[in-house]
Coordinates of C-alpha atoms in Angstrom, one line a residue:
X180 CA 21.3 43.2 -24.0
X181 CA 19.8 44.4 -26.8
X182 CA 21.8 43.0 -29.2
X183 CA 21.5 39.4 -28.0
X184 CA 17.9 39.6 -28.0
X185 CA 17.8 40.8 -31.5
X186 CA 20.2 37.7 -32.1
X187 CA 17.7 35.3 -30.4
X188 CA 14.5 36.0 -32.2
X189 CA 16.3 37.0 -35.4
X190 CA 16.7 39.5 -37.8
X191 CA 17.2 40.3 -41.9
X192 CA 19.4 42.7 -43.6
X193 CA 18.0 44.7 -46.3
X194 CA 18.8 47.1 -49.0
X195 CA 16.8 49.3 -50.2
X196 CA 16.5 50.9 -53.4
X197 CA 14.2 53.7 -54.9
X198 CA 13.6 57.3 -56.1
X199 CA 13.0 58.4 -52.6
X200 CA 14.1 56.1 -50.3
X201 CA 13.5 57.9 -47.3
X202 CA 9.6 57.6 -47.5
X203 CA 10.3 53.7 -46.7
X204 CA 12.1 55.2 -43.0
X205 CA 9.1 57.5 -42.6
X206 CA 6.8 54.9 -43.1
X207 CA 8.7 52.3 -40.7
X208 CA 8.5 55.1 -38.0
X209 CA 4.9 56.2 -38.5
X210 CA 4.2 52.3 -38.2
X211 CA 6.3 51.3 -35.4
X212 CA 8.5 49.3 -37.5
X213 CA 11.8 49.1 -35.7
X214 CA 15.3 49.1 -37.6
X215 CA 18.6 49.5 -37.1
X216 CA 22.1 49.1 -38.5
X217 CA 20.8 52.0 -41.6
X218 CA 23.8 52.5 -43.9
X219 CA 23.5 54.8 -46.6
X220 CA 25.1 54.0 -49.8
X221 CA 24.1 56.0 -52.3
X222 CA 21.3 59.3 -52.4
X223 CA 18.8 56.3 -53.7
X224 CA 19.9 53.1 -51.4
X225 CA 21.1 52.3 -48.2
X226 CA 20.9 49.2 -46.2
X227 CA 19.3 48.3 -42.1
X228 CA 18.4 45.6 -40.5
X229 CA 14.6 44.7 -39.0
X230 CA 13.6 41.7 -37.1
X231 CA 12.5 38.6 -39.0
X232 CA 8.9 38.7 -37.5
X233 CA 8.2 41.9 -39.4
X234 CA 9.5 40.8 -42.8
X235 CA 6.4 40.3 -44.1
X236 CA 5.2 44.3 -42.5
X237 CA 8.1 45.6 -44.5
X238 CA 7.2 44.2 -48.0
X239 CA 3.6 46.0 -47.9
X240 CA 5.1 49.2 -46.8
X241 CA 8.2 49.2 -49.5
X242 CA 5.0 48.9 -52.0
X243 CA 3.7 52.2 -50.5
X244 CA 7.1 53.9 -51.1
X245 CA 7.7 52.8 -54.8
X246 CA 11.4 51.1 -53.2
X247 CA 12.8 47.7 -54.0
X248 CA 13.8 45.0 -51.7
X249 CA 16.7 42.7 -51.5
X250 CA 17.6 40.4 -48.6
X251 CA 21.2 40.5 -48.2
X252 CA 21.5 37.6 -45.5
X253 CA 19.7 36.5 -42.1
X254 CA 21.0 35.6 -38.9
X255 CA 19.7 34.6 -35.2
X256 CA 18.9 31.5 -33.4
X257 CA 15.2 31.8 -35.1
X258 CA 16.9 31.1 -38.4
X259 CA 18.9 28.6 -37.5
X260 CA 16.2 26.6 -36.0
X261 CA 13.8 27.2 -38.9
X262 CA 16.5 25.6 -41.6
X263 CA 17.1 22.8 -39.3
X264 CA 13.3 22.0 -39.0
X265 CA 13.2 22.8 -42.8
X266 CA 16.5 20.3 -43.5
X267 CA 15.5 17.9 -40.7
X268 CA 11.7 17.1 -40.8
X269 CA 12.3 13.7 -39.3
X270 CA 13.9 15.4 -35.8
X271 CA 10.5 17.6 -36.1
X272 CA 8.2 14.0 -36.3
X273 CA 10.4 13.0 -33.8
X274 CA 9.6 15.8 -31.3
X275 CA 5.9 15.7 -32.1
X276 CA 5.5 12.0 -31.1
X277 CA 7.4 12.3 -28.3
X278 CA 5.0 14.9 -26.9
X279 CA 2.3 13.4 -28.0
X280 CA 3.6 10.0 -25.8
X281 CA 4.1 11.7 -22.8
X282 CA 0.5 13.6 -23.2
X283 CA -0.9 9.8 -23.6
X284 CA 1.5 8.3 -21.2
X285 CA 0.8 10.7 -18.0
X286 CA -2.5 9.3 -18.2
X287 CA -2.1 5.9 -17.3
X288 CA -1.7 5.5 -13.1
X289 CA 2.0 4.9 -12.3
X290 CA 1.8 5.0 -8.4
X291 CA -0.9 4.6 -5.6
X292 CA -0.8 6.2 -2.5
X293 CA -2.5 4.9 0.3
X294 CA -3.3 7.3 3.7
X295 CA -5.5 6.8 7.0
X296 CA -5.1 3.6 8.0
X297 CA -3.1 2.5 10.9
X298 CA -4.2 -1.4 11.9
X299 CA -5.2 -2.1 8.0
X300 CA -2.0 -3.4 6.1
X301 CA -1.0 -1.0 3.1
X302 CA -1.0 -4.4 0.7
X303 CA -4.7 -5.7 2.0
X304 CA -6.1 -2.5 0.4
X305 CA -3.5 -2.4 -2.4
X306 CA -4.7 -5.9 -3.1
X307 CA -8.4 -5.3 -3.0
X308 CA -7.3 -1.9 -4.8
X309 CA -6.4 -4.4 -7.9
X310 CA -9.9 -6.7 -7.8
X311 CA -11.3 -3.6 -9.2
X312 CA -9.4 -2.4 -11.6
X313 CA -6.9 -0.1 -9.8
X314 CA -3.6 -1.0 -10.3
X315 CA -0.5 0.8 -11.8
X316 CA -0.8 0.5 -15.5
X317 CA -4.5 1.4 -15.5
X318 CA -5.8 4.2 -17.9
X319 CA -6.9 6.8 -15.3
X320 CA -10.0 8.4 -16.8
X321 CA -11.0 5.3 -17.4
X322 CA -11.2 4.6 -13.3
X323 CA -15.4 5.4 -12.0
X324 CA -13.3 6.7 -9.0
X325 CA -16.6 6.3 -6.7
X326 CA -17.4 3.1 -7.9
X327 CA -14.5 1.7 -7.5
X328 CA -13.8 2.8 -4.3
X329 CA -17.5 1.2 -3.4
X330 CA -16.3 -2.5 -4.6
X331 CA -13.6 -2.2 -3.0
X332 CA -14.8 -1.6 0.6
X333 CA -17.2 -4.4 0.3
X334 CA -14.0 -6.4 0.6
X335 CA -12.6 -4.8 3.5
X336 CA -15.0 -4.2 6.4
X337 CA -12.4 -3.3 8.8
X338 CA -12.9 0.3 6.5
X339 CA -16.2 2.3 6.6
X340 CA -14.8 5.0 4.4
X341 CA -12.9 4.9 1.1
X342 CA -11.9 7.8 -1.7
X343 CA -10.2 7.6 -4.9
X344 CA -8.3 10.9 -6.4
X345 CA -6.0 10.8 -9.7
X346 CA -4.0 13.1 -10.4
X347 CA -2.0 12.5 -13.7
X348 CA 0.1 9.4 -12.9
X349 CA -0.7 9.3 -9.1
X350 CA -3.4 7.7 -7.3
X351 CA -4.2 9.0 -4.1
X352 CA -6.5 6.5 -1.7
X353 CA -8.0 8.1 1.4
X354 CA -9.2 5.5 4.0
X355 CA -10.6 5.8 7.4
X356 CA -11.1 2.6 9.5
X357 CA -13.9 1.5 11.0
X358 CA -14.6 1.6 15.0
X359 CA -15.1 -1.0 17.0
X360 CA -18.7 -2.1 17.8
X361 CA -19.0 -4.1 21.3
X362 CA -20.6 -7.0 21.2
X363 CA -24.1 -7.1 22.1
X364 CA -26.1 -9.9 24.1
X365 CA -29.1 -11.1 23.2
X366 CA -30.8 -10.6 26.6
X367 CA -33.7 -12.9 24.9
X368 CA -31.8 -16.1 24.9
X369 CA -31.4 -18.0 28.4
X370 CA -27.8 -19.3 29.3
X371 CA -25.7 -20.6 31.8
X372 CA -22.1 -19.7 33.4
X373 CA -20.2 -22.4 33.1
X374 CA -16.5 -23.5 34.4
X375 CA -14.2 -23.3 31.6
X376 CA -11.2 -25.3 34.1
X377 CA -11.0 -27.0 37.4
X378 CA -10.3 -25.1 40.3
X379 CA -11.0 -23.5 43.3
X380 CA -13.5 -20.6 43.6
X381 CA -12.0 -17.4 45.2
X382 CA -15.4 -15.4 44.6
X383 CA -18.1 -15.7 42.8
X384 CA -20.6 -13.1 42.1
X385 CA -23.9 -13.6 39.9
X386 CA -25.4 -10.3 38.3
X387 CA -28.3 -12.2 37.3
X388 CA -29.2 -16.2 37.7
X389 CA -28.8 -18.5 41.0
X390 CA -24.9 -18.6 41.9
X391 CA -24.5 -22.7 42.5
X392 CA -21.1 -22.4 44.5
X393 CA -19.8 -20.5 47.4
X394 CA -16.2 -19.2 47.6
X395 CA -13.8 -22.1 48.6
X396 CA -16.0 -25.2 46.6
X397 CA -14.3 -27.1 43.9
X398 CA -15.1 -26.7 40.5
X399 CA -15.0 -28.9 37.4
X400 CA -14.7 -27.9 34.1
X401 CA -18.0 -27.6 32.2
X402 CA -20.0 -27.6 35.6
X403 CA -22.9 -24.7 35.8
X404 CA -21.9 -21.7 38.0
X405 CA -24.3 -19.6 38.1
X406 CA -27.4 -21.2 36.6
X407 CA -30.8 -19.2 34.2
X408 CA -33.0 -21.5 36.3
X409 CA -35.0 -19.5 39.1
X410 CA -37.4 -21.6 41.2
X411 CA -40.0 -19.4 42.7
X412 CA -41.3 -20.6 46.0
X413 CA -44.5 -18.9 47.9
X414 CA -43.2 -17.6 50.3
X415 CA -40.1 -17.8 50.4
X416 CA -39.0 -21.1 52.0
X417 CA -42.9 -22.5 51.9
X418 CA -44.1 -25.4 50.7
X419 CA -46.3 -23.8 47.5
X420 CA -44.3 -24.3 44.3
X421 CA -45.1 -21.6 41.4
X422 CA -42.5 -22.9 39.0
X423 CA -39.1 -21.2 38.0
X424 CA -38.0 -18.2 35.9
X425 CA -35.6 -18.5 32.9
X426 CA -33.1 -15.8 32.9
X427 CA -29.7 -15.0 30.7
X428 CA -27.2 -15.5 33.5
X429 CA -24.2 -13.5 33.7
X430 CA -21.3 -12.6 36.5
X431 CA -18.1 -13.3 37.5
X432 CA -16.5 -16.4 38.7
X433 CA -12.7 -16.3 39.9
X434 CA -10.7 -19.3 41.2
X435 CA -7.4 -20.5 41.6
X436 CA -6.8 -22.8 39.3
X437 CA -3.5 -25.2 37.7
X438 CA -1.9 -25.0 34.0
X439 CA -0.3 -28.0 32.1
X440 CA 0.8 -27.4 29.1
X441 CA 3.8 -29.3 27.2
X442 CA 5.9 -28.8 23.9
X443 CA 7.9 -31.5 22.2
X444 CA 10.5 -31.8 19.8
X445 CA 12.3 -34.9 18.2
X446 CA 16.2 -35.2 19.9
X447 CA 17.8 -35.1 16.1
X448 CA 17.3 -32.2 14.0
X449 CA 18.2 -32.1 9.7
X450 CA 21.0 -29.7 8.8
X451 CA 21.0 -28.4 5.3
X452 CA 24.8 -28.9 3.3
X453 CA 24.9 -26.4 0.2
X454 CA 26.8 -28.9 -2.7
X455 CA 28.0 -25.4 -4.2
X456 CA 25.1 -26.3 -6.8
X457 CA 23.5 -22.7 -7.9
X458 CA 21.5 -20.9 -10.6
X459 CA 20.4 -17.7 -11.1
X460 CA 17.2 -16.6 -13.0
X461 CA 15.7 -12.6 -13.8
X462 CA 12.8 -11.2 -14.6
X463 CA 11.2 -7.9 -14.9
X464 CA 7.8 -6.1 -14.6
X465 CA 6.9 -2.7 -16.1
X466 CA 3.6 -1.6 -15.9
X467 CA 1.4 -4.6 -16.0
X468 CA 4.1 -6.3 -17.8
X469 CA 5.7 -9.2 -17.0
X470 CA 8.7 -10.1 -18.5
X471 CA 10.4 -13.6 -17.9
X472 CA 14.1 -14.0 -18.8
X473 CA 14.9 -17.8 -17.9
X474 CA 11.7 -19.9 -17.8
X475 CA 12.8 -22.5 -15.9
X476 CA 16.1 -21.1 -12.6
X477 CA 15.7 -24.4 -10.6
X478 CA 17.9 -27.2 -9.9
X479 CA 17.1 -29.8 -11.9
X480 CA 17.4 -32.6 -9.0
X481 CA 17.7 -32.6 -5.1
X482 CA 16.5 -29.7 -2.5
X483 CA 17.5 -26.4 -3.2
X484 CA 17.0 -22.7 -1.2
X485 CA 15.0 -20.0 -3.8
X486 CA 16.4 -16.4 -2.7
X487 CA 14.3 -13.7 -3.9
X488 CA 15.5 -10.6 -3.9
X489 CA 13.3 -7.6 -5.9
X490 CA 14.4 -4.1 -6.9
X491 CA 12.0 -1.6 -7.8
X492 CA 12.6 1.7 -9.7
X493 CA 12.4 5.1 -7.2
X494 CA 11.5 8.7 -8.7
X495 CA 12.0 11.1 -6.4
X496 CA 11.4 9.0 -3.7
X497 CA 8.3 7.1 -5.4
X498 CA 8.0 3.8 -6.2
X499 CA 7.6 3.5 -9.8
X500 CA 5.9 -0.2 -11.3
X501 CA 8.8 -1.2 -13.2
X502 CA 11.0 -3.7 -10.6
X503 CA 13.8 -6.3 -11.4
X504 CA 13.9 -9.4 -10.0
X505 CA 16.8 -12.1 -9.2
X506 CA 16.1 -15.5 -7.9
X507 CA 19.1 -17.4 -6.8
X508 CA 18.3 -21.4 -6.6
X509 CA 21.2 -22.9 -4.0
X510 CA 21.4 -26.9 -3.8
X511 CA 21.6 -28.6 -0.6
X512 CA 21.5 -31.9 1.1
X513 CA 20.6 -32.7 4.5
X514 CA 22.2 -34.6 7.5
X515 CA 21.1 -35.6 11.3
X516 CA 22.9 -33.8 14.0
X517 CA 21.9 -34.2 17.6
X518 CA 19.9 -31.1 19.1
X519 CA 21.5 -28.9 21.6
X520 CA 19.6 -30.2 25.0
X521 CA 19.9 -26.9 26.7
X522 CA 19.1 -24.9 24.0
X523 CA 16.3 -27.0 22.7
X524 CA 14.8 -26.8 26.4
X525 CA 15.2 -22.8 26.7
X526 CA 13.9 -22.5 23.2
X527 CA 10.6 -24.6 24.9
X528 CA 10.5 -23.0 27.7
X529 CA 10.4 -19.5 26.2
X530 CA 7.3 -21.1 23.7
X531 CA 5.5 -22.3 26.6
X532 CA 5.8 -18.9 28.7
X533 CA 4.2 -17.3 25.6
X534 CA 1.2 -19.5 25.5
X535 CA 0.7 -19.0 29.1
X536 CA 0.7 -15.2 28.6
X537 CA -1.7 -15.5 25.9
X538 CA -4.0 -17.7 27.9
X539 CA -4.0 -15.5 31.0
X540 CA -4.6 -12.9 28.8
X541 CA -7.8 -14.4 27.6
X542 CA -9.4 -15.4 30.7
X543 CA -8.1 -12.4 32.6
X544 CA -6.0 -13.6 35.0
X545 CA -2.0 -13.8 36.3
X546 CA 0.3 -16.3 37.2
X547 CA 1.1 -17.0 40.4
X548 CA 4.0 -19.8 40.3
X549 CA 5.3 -21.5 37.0
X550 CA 7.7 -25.0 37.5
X551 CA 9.1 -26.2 34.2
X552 CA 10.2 -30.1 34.2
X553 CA 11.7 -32.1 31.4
X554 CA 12.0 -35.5 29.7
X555 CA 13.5 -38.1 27.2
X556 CA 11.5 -40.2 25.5
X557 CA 11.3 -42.8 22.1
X558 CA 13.6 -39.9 21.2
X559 CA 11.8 -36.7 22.0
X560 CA 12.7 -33.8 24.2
X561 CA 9.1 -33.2 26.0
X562 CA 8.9 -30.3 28.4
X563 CA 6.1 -29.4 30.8
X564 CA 4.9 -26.4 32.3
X565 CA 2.9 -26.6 35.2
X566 CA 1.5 -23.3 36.7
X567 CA -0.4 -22.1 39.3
X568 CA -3.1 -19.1 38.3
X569 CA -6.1 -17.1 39.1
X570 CA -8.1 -16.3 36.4
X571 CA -11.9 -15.9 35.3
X572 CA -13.3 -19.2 34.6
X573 CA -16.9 -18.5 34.2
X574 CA -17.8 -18.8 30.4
X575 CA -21.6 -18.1 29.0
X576 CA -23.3 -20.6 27.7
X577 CA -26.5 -20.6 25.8
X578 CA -29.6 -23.2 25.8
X579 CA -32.8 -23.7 23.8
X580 CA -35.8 -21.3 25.3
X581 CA -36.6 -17.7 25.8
X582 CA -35.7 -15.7 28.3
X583 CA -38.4 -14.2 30.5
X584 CA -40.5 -16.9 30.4
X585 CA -42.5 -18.6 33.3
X586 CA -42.4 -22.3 33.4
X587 CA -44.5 -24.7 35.7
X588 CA -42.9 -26.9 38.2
X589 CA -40.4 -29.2 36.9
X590 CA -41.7 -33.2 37.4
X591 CA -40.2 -34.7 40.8

């Protein structure tokens, strides 16, 4: 073991010549000065071997002793690396700038990772993330991380909080999204309920205002249900008229009511026919970078598909910002073919059951019996939907005034 550590850091062989040699060896040992390999040759020289770092240790002692020095050779990986750097200066320029590129390099941002949000897309606040300046390829200490992080939730409001770290190459982007806030009513400003669909009331209840209908009336879209307007009679049911009361009515109104809703399609549908026609165009983007290989990949004449397909570089399971991308241009032409009239009618059918569910969903209610029909006409496929529901139809509407306020009796 020893000997392969001498090897790595190097050593000299000497010999050493003078009227009393041995002083040198006493002075090596008083000073800590290891050596081995000694090899008398004579009563006035002999020869050892010392490490190459105290070279320069041994020449001031040798002076002491009145002995003379000669090397005889050197060996070790030390030496052999010093005469390359010594031969080769170019390899050591080489090595220097290459450190001093990766010193520069590792401070531009090569990845962004975003964390905390669960409704907010990733690319929304990678995209807002680049209005300001953040973007792989940006010089990180040049990044006012607080700052930045400011401008960039002024563009996204679904966030109340928003923190920029670098580390090196990374980005790291800590959201958290912001609650809810219910809607509030301004209690101030008088409204009506008001029938958002014909149908049939099932109850009605009025938290605050004059209900106008009893359970079982019919309805007409855009007719008051419950009304602001409070007449105020002294007393109740005499003839003394003190005006009315304008309130902010609210309640609940539920009736039975009937769904038509209809989709259409044309009976003859355009298939594509690929003529074989196809190009193919690359390009690449490093950094901020973009780098264009054929200017123009489409087809020259007629409709074509454009395929995009993208491949980015991954580092130990990170994206990197370098990507490759190949767009494939495929000609077609088009021809009529007749629709499937089953399949075309399920396909509607499906469509219409979704709008349904979405409208039940916004007025509250269910379904209580769906009928689909269908038709031909001037060559369209039309299909209806016609449902039976119960839902809330009772929708606020505002009006001019202030809430609160007494008014005088309204002119006969």
């Amino acid at each position: 073991m020893k000997k392969l550590i001498n090897l790595l850091r190097g050593y000299v062989e000497i010999m050493v010549t003078g009227a009393f040699p041995e002083r040198l060896l006493n002075l090596c040992a008083q000073n800590r000065l290891q050596f081995w390999r000694l090899d008398w040759i004579d009563e006035t020289s002999f020869t050892f071997r010392i490490a190459l770092q105290d070279r320069k240790r041994l020449d001031e002692l040798a002076q002491r002793s009145m002995c003379d020095l000669s090397e005889r050779g050197r060996r070790g990986a030390a030496v052999v690396a010093e005469g390359m750097l010594r031969r080769r200066w170019g390899f050591l320029l080489g090595v220097a700038v290459c450190v001093l590129a990766v010193s520069w390099l590792s401070r531009f941002i090569l990845v962004i990772e975003v964390s905390g949000n669960e409704t907010v897309p990733t690319a929304v606040i990678l995209s807002q993330l680049q209005r300001v300046g953040v973007r792989p390829g940006t010089y990180g200490p040049a990044i006012a991380q607080r700052e930045a992080a400011n401008a960039a939730l002024l563009g996204l409001p679904e966030l109340s909080y928003m923190a920029i770290n670098i580390y090196g190459t990374r980005a790291e982007v800590i959201v958290h999204e912001a609650e809810k806030v219910p809607e509030i009513l301004d209690e101030d400003v008088p409204a009506d309920v008001v029938a958002s669909a014909d149908g049939i009331i099932e109850d009605i209840h009025a938290d605050s205002g004059r209900a106008m209908f009893a359970d079982g009336d019919v309805v007409a879209k855009g007719e008051v249900l419950i009304s602001g307007t409070l007449d105020l009679m002294e007393p109740e049911g005499g003839a003394v008229d003190l005006g009315y009361l304008v309130v902010r009515a609210a309640g609940n109104v539920t009736a039975r009511t009937w769904r038509t809703l209809e989709e259409t399609m044309p009976l003859t549908t355009q298939v594509k026919e690929y003529t074989g026609e196809e190009r193919r165009g690359y390009s690449a983007k490093i950094l901020w970078f973009d780098l264009d290989f054929f200017q123009n990949s489409s087809i020259s004449q007629g409709r074509y598909d454009k395929i995009t397909e993208t491949t980015e570089l991954t580092l130990f399971d990170r994206t990197m910002p370098a990507a490759l991308t190949t767009v494939t241009c495929r000609g077609y032409t088009l021809r009529e073919e007749p629709v499937d009239r089953e399949e075309a009618v399920a396909r509607m059918e499906a469509i219409l059951k979704v709008r349904l569910a979405e409208l039940m969903e916004e007025h509250k209610g269910e379904v209580l019996r769906a009928d689909f029909t269908s038709r031909e006409e001037n060559g369209r496929l039309t299909v209806t939907l016609l449902a039976e529901c119960r839902e809330e139809i009772g929708r606020t509407v505002e009006r001019d005034g202030e809430a609160g306020r007494f008014y005088g009796a309204p002119a006969s």
